[in-house]
XYZ file of C-alpha atoms in Angstrom:
618
model
C 0.000 0.000 0.000
C 1.276 3.462 -0.784
C 2.084 5.955 1.957
C -1.076 7.748 3.026
C -1.728 11.149 4.574
C -2.311 10.948 8.299
C -4.502 12.352 10.989
C -2.684 10.212 13.538
C -3.016 6.696 14.859
C -6.312 5.396 16.090
C -8.071 3.314 18.643
C -10.485 0.884 17.009
C -12.787 -1.391 19.002
C -14.845 -3.942 17.126
C -16.807 -6.628 18.946
C -18.995 -9.238 17.324
C -21.939 -11.384 18.397
C -20.336 -14.166 20.429
C -22.930 -16.738 19.611
C -20.958 -17.095 16.395
C -17.757 -17.940 18.242
C -18.745 -20.740 20.599
C -15.688 -22.967 20.895
C -14.763 -25.514 23.544
C -17.804 -24.523 25.568
C -16.834 -20.871 25.953
C -17.433 -17.779 23.820
C -14.472 -16.314 22.027
C -13.509 -12.757 22.823
C -12.975 -9.878 20.413
C -9.619 -9.872 18.686
C -7.161 -7.300 19.963
C -4.556 -5.673 17.775
C -2.743 -2.646 19.130
C -0.668 -0.374 16.954
C 2.865 -0.550 18.330
C 5.183 -2.835 20.313
C 4.231 -6.187 21.878
C 2.744 -6.133 25.357
C 1.383 -8.737 27.783
C -0.923 -11.529 26.705
C -4.576 -11.141 27.553
C -5.634 -14.095 29.698
C -9.304 -13.387 30.340
C -12.051 -10.857 29.877
C -10.873 -8.944 32.943
C -7.562 -8.264 31.205
C -9.092 -7.219 27.904
C -8.389 -3.521 28.416
C -5.367 -1.590 27.225
C -4.268 1.937 27.948
C -2.696 4.186 25.363
C -1.290 7.606 26.282
C -2.541 10.267 23.934
C 0.689 12.179 23.329
C -0.601 14.554 20.674
C -3.505 16.793 21.631
C -3.241 18.921 18.471
C -6.349 18.693 16.303
C -5.965 17.466 12.749
C -6.689 19.889 9.919
C -6.764 17.670 6.857
C -3.396 16.119 6.014
C -0.917 16.800 8.830
C 1.576 14.287 7.447
C 3.076 11.170 8.965
C 4.185 11.619 12.597
C 7.878 11.261 13.391
C 8.933 7.851 14.727
C 5.735 6.378 13.307
C 5.531 2.961 15.029
C 4.898 -0.347 13.334
C 2.711 -3.222 14.507
C 4.595 -6.244 15.743
C 3.790 -9.491 17.522
C 1.105 -12.142 17.290
C -2.320 -10.681 16.662
C -4.120 -13.507 18.443
C -6.969 -15.756 17.438
C -10.701 -15.687 17.904
C -10.604 -19.454 18.467
C -9.617 -19.193 22.131
C -11.668 -19.861 25.209
C -12.246 -17.365 27.979
C -9.501 -18.992 30.031
C -7.007 -19.421 27.221
C -7.081 -16.382 24.984
C -3.908 -16.485 22.929
C -3.997 -12.794 22.218
C -0.991 -10.486 22.095
C -1.421 -6.746 22.472
C 0.937 -3.990 21.466
C 1.284 -0.592 23.076
C 3.311 2.247 21.645
C 1.377 5.269 22.783
C -0.344 5.783 19.434
C -3.465 3.624 19.396
C -5.074 0.197 19.364
C -7.363 -1.990 17.315
C -9.845 -4.465 18.814
C -11.880 -6.592 16.414
C -14.055 -9.659 16.503
C -12.092 -11.065 13.558
C -8.294 -10.828 13.300
C -8.538 -9.938 9.605
C -10.591 -6.836 10.404
C -8.223 -5.802 13.175
C -5.199 -6.174 10.923
C -6.911 -4.229 8.136
C -7.394 -1.265 10.447
C -3.856 -1.601 11.813
C -2.410 -1.628 8.292
C -4.179 1.635 7.515
C -2.736 3.153 10.691
C 0.761 1.936 9.783
C 0.398 3.740 6.470
C -0.657 6.984 8.133
C -4.432 6.844 7.851
C -6.763 8.247 10.495
C -9.542 6.726 12.602
C -12.205 7.004 9.907
C -9.891 5.436 7.321
C -9.127 2.511 9.624
C -12.775 2.064 10.585
C -13.978 1.927 6.975
C -11.293 -0.596 6.054
C -12.230 -2.767 9.039
C -15.917 -2.343 8.220
C -15.484 -3.686 4.687
C -13.539 -6.688 5.981
C -16.261 -7.449 8.505
C -18.840 -7.499 5.713
C -17.064 -10.634 4.465
C -15.501 -12.237 7.531
C -18.571 -11.700 9.700
C -21.195 -12.208 7.049
C -24.554 -13.014 8.599
C -24.069 -10.491 11.384
C -23.153 -7.691 8.991
C -23.263 -7.516 5.206
C -22.251 -5.026 2.559
C -25.929 -4.716 1.644
C -26.800 -3.828 5.237
C -26.591 -0.673 7.324
C -24.279 1.144 9.750
C -25.378 4.365 11.509
C -22.323 6.440 12.408
C -21.572 9.207 14.917
C -18.462 11.316 14.326
C -16.715 13.868 16.501
C -14.574 15.929 14.125
C -11.811 17.654 16.058
C -10.962 20.119 13.298
C -14.531 21.417 13.201
C -15.195 20.719 16.885
C -18.585 19.198 16.113
C -20.550 15.961 16.339
C -22.409 14.751 13.249
C -24.472 11.739 12.215
C -23.896 9.794 9.002
C -27.209 8.053 8.449
C -25.901 4.798 6.955
C -29.452 3.423 6.623
C -31.372 2.530 3.483
C -35.063 3.187 2.902
C -38.198 1.356 1.813
C -39.056 1.087 -1.910
C -40.444 4.197 -3.591
C -43.189 2.348 -5.472
C -46.613 3.082 -3.884
C -47.856 -0.296 -5.113
C -45.111 -1.999 -3.109
C -46.184 -0.089 -0.015
C -49.794 -1.081 -0.632
C -48.691 -4.730 -0.730
C -46.923 -4.367 2.632
C -49.974 -2.695 4.140
C -52.195 -5.535 2.970
C -49.863 -8.454 3.682
C -47.451 -7.290 6.369
C -43.666 -7.014 6.185
C -41.933 -10.386 5.679
C -39.099 -11.338 7.972
C -36.292 -12.610 5.764
C -37.040 -12.460 2.015
C -35.744 -9.812 -0.370
C -39.011 -7.946 0.212
C -37.705 -7.222 3.723
C -34.537 -5.561 2.408
C -33.962 -1.833 2.572
C -31.714 -0.111 0.033
C -28.089 -1.211 0.683
C -26.392 1.588 2.617
C -22.796 0.519 3.315
C -21.045 1.537 0.081
C -22.370 5.090 0.135
C -21.663 5.332 3.870
C -18.047 4.354 3.203
C -17.753 6.897 0.400
C -19.382 9.695 2.409
C -17.247 8.990 5.482
C -14.051 9.004 3.416
C -15.102 12.185 1.596
C -15.860 14.177 4.731
C -13.662 12.646 7.450
C -11.100 10.334 5.840
C -7.872 10.755 3.910
C -7.494 7.578 1.830
C -9.038 6.273 -1.373
C -11.767 3.661 -1.619
C -9.184 1.442 -3.309
C -6.959 1.586 -0.229
C -9.918 1.012 2.088
C -10.962 -2.091 0.122
C -7.481 -3.578 -0.308
C -7.627 -5.948 2.664
C -11.142 -7.090 1.770
C -10.080 -7.927 -1.777
C -7.188 -10.063 -0.510
C -9.651 -12.068 1.584
C -12.129 -12.434 -1.273
C -9.393 -13.521 -3.680
C -8.459 -16.367 -1.327
C -11.949 -17.765 -1.867
C -14.646 -18.945 0.489
C -17.847 -20.979 0.778
C -20.961 -20.414 -1.283
C -22.976 -20.353 1.958
C -23.150 -18.180 5.056
C -24.939 -18.368 8.408
C -27.647 -15.818 9.137
C -27.024 -14.995 12.787
C -30.525 -13.669 13.408
C -31.822 -17.231 13.155
C -28.669 -19.371 12.866
C -29.860 -20.624 9.481
C -27.386 -21.675 6.810
C -28.086 -19.865 3.534
C -26.527 -21.362 0.397
C -26.295 -18.713 -2.312
C -25.582 -21.226 -5.066
C -22.825 -18.908 -6.295
C -19.187 -18.161 -5.621
C -20.194 -14.897 -3.989
C -16.609 -14.239 -2.867
C -15.551 -13.956 -6.526
C -18.703 -12.041 -7.397
C -18.148 -9.461 -4.650
C -14.464 -9.149 -5.565
C -15.496 -8.344 -9.135
C -17.968 -5.743 -7.860
C -15.347 -4.070 -5.659
C -12.907 -3.984 -8.577
C -15.547 -2.296 -10.722
C -15.915 0.338 -8.009
C -12.146 0.789 -7.822
C -12.012 1.112 -11.614
C -14.639 3.845 -11.414
C -12.537 5.700 -8.858
C -9.310 5.329 -10.852
C -10.774 6.494 -14.159
C -12.877 9.363 -12.834
C -11.592 12.839 -13.631
C -11.533 15.444 -10.902
C -10.794 15.910 -7.233
C -10.393 13.148 -4.647
C -14.001 13.638 -3.581
C -15.214 13.442 -7.177
C -13.285 10.214 -7.654
C -14.836 8.804 -4.494
C -18.268 9.873 -5.702
C -17.703 7.823 -8.841
C -17.669 4.743 -6.590
C -21.171 5.470 -5.317
C -22.407 6.467 -8.753
C -21.403 3.155 -10.290
C -22.911 1.130 -7.439
C -26.190 3.041 -7.102
C -26.701 4.458 -10.599
C -24.573 2.421 -13.018
C -24.124 -1.142 -14.214
C -24.041 -2.618 -10.698
C -27.424 -1.041 -10.005
C -28.650 -2.590 -13.270
C -27.529 -6.043 -12.099
C -29.198 -5.588 -8.726
C -32.397 -4.362 -10.371
C -32.521 -7.501 -12.517
C -32.000 -9.691 -9.438
C -34.720 -7.893 -7.484
C -37.150 -8.620 -10.307
C -36.066 -12.277 -10.522
C -36.618 -12.655 -6.771
C -40.031 -10.957 -6.938
C -38.711 -8.125 -4.792
C -39.853 -4.517 -4.767
C -36.554 -2.602 -4.849
C -35.576 -1.102 -8.195
C -32.705 0.864 -9.696
C -34.541 4.114 -8.995
C -34.517 3.250 -5.272
C -30.756 2.763 -5.429
C -30.296 5.973 -7.432
C -32.247 7.967 -4.847
C -30.120 6.762 -1.930
C -28.080 9.377 -0.062
C -26.094 9.115 3.168
C -27.519 12.064 5.061
C -25.211 14.041 7.336
C -27.427 15.115 10.211
C -27.264 16.800 13.577
C -27.370 14.435 16.544
C -29.685 14.764 19.526
C -28.185 15.421 22.949
C -28.798 15.952 26.652
C -26.631 17.041 29.557
C -26.131 14.606 32.429
C -23.934 15.241 35.487
C -21.549 17.500 33.567
C -21.378 15.284 30.471
C -23.074 15.822 27.106
C -24.415 12.591 25.637
C -25.037 12.381 21.871
C -27.241 9.940 19.985
C -28.565 9.479 16.459
C -32.062 10.931 15.943
C -35.508 9.296 16.192
C -35.110 7.116 13.094
C -33.162 5.015 15.604
C -34.126 4.086 19.143
C -31.173 6.109 20.457
C -32.997 9.140 21.902
C -34.761 7.009 24.516
C -31.403 6.595 26.264
C -31.321 10.381 26.569
C -34.890 10.430 27.892
C -33.888 7.848 30.490
C -30.947 9.997 31.594
C -33.279 12.986 31.954
C -35.548 10.942 34.212
C -32.579 9.723 36.274
C -31.389 13.312 36.695
C -34.073 13.602 39.370
C -32.664 10.736 41.465
C -29.554 10.365 43.602
C -28.252 7.500 41.497
C -24.743 7.737 42.919
C -26.199 7.472 46.414
C -27.762 4.128 45.553
C -25.509 1.129 45.962
C -24.422 -0.121 42.560
C -26.648 -3.029 41.465
C -28.787 -2.664 44.577
C -32.531 -3.278 44.350
C -33.146 0.479 44.437
C -30.684 1.057 41.594
C -31.963 -1.704 39.312
C -35.595 -0.811 40.040
C -35.122 2.906 39.357
C -33.154 2.426 36.149
C -35.599 -0.203 34.876
C -38.687 1.900 35.600
C -37.100 4.927 33.912
C -36.267 2.808 30.865
C -39.866 1.543 30.708
C -41.194 5.098 30.474
C -38.648 6.103 27.838
C -39.245 2.931 25.814
C -42.992 3.592 25.840
C -42.305 6.994 24.276
C -39.981 5.372 21.754
C -42.739 3.013 20.663
C -45.365 5.765 20.455
C -43.488 8.699 18.934
C -40.281 7.717 17.095
C -39.937 7.426 13.321
C -38.128 8.934 10.348
C -38.345 12.718 10.972
C -38.279 13.377 7.218
C -41.806 11.940 7.122
C -43.242 12.736 10.536
C -43.178 15.595 12.986
C -41.417 13.898 15.899
C -41.646 16.088 19.050
C -37.974 15.522 19.838
C -37.329 18.851 21.550
C -40.266 18.302 23.880
C -39.393 14.653 24.529
C -35.876 15.654 25.601
C -36.928 18.672 27.646
C -36.556 18.953 31.377
C -40.201 19.956 31.661
C -41.355 16.717 30.069
C -39.076 14.639 32.286
C -40.445 16.436 35.331
C -44.042 15.527 34.482
C -43.135 11.908 33.711
C -40.824 11.205 36.662
C -43.594 10.959 39.319
C -44.922 7.884 37.499
C -41.963 5.964 38.932
C -43.066 4.242 42.149
C -40.015 3.234 44.175
C -41.860 0.322 45.781
C -43.871 -1.032 42.863
C -42.921 -2.092 39.331
C -45.164 -0.701 36.613
C -47.343 -3.198 34.774
C -48.402 -0.675 32.141
C -46.918 0.580 28.902
C -47.367 4.307 29.444
C -46.274 6.791 26.773
C -46.649 10.426 27.675
C -47.923 13.294 25.559
C -45.028 15.678 24.857
C -47.239 17.946 22.735
C -49.241 19.051 25.771
C -46.784 18.019 28.505
C -49.044 15.374 30.005
C -47.554 12.358 31.824
C -49.949 9.930 30.127
C -51.024 9.857 26.491
C -54.362 8.688 25.179
C -52.436 6.986 22.355
C -52.454 3.189 22.546
C -49.742 1.260 20.713
C -51.171 -1.707 18.744
C -49.308 -4.995 18.521
C -49.043 -7.753 15.967
C -47.466 -11.188 16.152
C -45.202 -10.939 13.393
C -30.462 -10.628 14.724
C -27.299 -9.964 13.731
C -25.247 -6.889 14.609
C -21.676 -5.905 15.317
C -20.008 -2.899 16.943
C -17.207 -0.466 16.151
C -15.752 2.572 17.900
C -12.587 4.450 17.024
C -10.474 7.314 18.301
C -7.222 8.827 17.098
C -4.574 10.911 18.857
C -5.702 14.005 16.995
C -8.963 14.006 18.930
C -11.350 12.520 16.356
C -13.827 9.924 17.634
C -16.139 7.645 15.642
C -18.864 5.200 16.732
C -20.815 2.901 14.388
C -23.292 0.068 14.839
C -23.165 -2.053 11.648
C -25.722 -4.768 10.931
C -27.210 -7.073 8.338
C -30.316 -8.308 10.132
C -31.997 -11.388 8.690
C -29.661 -11.749 5.702
C -31.420 -14.750 4.119
C -32.215 -13.502 0.620
C -28.897 -14.746 -0.746
C -26.395 -12.993 -2.970
C -27.555 -10.246 -5.324
C -27.206 -11.976 -8.671
C -23.643 -11.664 -9.962
C -22.801 -8.747 -7.651
C -22.020 -10.743 -4.496
C -23.980 -8.129 -2.522
C -25.841 -9.829 0.321
C -28.760 -7.805 1.682
C -30.249 -7.369 5.129
C -33.921 -7.360 6.164
C -34.229 -4.090 8.052
C -37.695 -3.161 6.735
C -39.033 -5.554 9.372
C -38.457 -2.700 11.840
C -41.213 -0.671 10.155
C -44.892 -1.348 10.853
C -48.225 -1.173 9.024
C -50.218 0.740 11.656
C -52.200 3.624 10.192
C -51.201 6.944 11.707
C -48.090 5.614 13.456
C -44.831 7.567 12.896
C -43.004 4.333 12.009
C -45.569 3.124 9.447
C -44.001 2.027 6.160
C -44.089 4.679 3.398
C -42.275 5.095 0.059
C -38.628 6.023 0.672
C -38.947 5.940 4.462
C -36.187 4.727 6.773
C -37.190 2.194 9.428
C -36.895 3.125 13.100
C -33.961 0.855 13.825
C -32.294 -0.392 17.004
C -28.757 0.371 15.791
C -27.587 3.151 18.053
C -23.984 4.309 18.638
C -23.181 6.722 21.485
C -20.681 9.582 21.913
C -20.083 11.518 25.133
C -18.273 14.837 25.550
C -17.069 16.549 28.712
C -16.053 20.199 28.655
C -16.388 20.103 24.885
C -14.008 17.190 24.299
C -14.897 13.554 23.515
C -14.357 11.174 26.414
C -16.562 8.114 25.729
C -17.623 6.171 22.637
C -19.922 3.149 22.922
C -21.393 0.685 20.444
C -23.639 -2.221 21.438
C -25.006 -5.329 19.717
C -28.244 -6.672 21.133
C -31.368 -5.473 19.348
C -33.864 -3.737 21.617
C -31.502 -3.987 24.581
C -28.689 -2.027 22.896
C -29.368 1.227 24.706
C -30.192 -0.575 27.948
C -26.610 -1.861 27.930
C -25.186 1.478 26.752
C -27.040 3.225 29.584
C -25.552 0.874 32.159
C -22.035 1.398 30.796
C -22.524 5.166 31.005
C -23.853 4.996 34.559
C -21.050 2.644 35.557
C -18.577 5.334 34.537
C -20.369 8.604 35.280
C -21.985 7.622 38.590
C -19.590 4.968 39.881
C -16.245 5.915 38.331
C -15.608 2.676 36.441
C -13.187 2.536 33.537
C -14.155 0.460 30.483
C -12.777 -2.857 31.735
C -14.712 -2.778 35.005
C -17.770 -1.198 33.396
C -17.842 -3.925 30.734
C -17.412 -6.770 33.238
C -20.094 -5.494 35.604
C -23.309 -7.605 35.713
C -26.149 -6.354 33.508
C -29.920 -6.443 33.386
C -32.599 -5.707 30.805
C -36.350 -5.613 30.301
C -38.586 -6.553 27.371
C -41.376 -4.310 28.694
C -41.720 -2.672 25.244
C -42.886 -3.315 21.705
C -40.456 -5.560 19.848
C -38.564 -3.834 17.054
C -38.496 -6.902 14.784
C -42.090 -7.655 13.868
C -43.692 -5.363 16.477
C -44.442 -8.098 19.015
C -46.186 -7.191 22.293
C -44.300 -6.229 25.454
C -43.389 -8.757 28.125
C -45.015 -6.845 30.979
C -42.873 -6.636 34.099
C -40.055 -8.688 32.597
C -36.595 -8.291 34.088
C -33.615 -10.420 33.093
C -30.543 -10.269 35.319
C -27.144 -11.901 35.111
C -26.812 -14.405 37.928
C -23.854 -12.609 39.496
C -26.387 -10.170 40.944
C -27.039 -11.266 44.576
C -30.064 -13.470 45.276
C -31.352 -11.088 47.937
C -31.468 -8.275 45.369
C -33.423 -10.478 42.961
C -35.839 -11.408 45.755
C -36.435 -7.750 46.631
C -37.089 -6.889 42.993
C -39.637 -9.689 42.849
C -41.297 -8.294 45.981
C -41.661 -4.944 44.207
C -43.587 -6.600 41.386
C -40.896 -7.307 38.808
C -40.833 -10.712 37.135
C -37.134 -11.486 37.378
C -35.302 -14.227 35.537
C -31.604 -14.859 36.018
C -29.205 -16.016 33.348
C -25.656 -17.300 33.328
C -25.348 -15.992 29.781
C -24.549 -12.503 28.653
C -26.734 -9.481 28.013
C -25.608 -7.493 24.992
C -22.132 -7.181 23.555
C -20.238 -3.941 23.884
C -17.315 -1.885 22.686
C -16.388 1.025 24.942
C -13.651 3.624 24.618
C -12.706 6.201 27.253
C -10.223 9.060 26.912
C -9.132 10.552 30.232
C -9.643 14.323 29.793
C -6.871 15.116 32.288
C -4.091 12.810 31.090
C -5.174 11.933 27.562
C -4.822 8.235 28.447
C -7.035 5.999 26.289
C -8.833 3.009 27.794
C -10.686 0.474 25.671
C -12.655 -2.678 26.432
C -14.941 -5.005 24.538
C -17.273 -7.516 26.121
C -18.317 -10.781 24.569
C -21.416 -10.200 22.493
C -24.524 -12.175 23.162
C -27.422 -12.670 20.798
C -29.323 -9.744 19.335
C -29.556 -7.373 16.413
């Protein structure tokens, strides 16, 4: 690879759903590759945290050049085929950054970009493309990946939407309204979003070419692979009947050819990549396949696709500013929960006490009820986001939390008139795979993504090798609901990265895999740090809990009223007290959500990163 312009080395954390890595009776841990010299071996999940001093606080302004004494990666990069008690994983630590990935190939791809002088976005996009092959079934190149970016040069947080939409054809929408949204066929697929996300991220925040970003992925594809893959949302084996490795390699080379032959600036050359995929011969091939499969997507849907760069939503909590993607994801309900908790002495509660678990759970129930009643694509609906995130609204909702009794209602409020209870009732019908990625570089840029390819069972897209997801299943067919399917509408998805700033500088990045429980886990990681002072390793190892007291996001199933799942490391007496208060607790020796968490100490610049083993979810 040629020498690349640099915005500094990066921290990359990528964790994958561990139900894919069950070996010798124990889940494999995320791969760890750190940019620099060899360090100690990681023996267990408690050790899976590495600190990197952030020597350079200067913000990048484009192409600052390659730093002096630019370190190289050395040592064994480990294997994902290790048990919890025997993780043969070597870390490196040179004071410039680290890479943690659920597949060693993805980790090395990011590390190679860093060695060549690329920045955090460059490394993340390279790792992302590798994951679309090496972790197919959990994430696919025809899937989605919402992205939050803190850009140090501009001192701002932005959202890259990374989510495709429903078909534009009104007749297709009429079919969904009459027949429902299928779970796994090509009719459940949204427009593929990953290629344009990669292009947009590189145009606005990266420094390398698409060709460089795809180099590692092409090497993997050229080595060949099976015609089948496992859809992690249902553990089904899907045989494509084609050598989709070769097909996808040919597609990527067409995109690289478009970039090479385009005339103009770097950004114009990158745009040629998207144009060929969404508006050229690749779009023609996909259109033909959609028709063969009796799907509804067409070339005009691809041509209309744009990765929107949007403002995030945010709230202040205990001196921190927490940022989430807007209401086309479930992310804002985490912010609503924080607003509710602002009225409690959370720090004064013993961590994982009955009071703590009860209060957090009841606050989440209220916020989730609002999610289910009010959230949807704001380009189509007037979502009362300002009101939902206001202190006034939290104040009228907070008294609904009874410290001695668990709620057995699903109670959305009415933010339009500031009433604690809404007359709106959420209907129900009886109708995953996700990964995580966060990155930070020494120049102060921070990125968080939540990539996914939910329900990828439609097979490979003709001769393109593009495997699609099934994200339209997160829309509904309820008349008048803000998340009802419409032409060109994005589904209200669960994918929900998190960024946190303190005194205007990024300190925390979180990405979670786990479907509806993603922000329940993210919330607990935040509270573990903000309220109880835990660094990522301790925060990630701490026992977790979650509730399904909400509408399901995959088929709109009814809530499990009063449900509360707790890891069995939580004391029995706490579980008994929660049951006395009316919860319906169940304990598990398994995990709850998989996480990637990055913390940058604002005083010392030290970087701390940890990834927990991912459990099932989307």
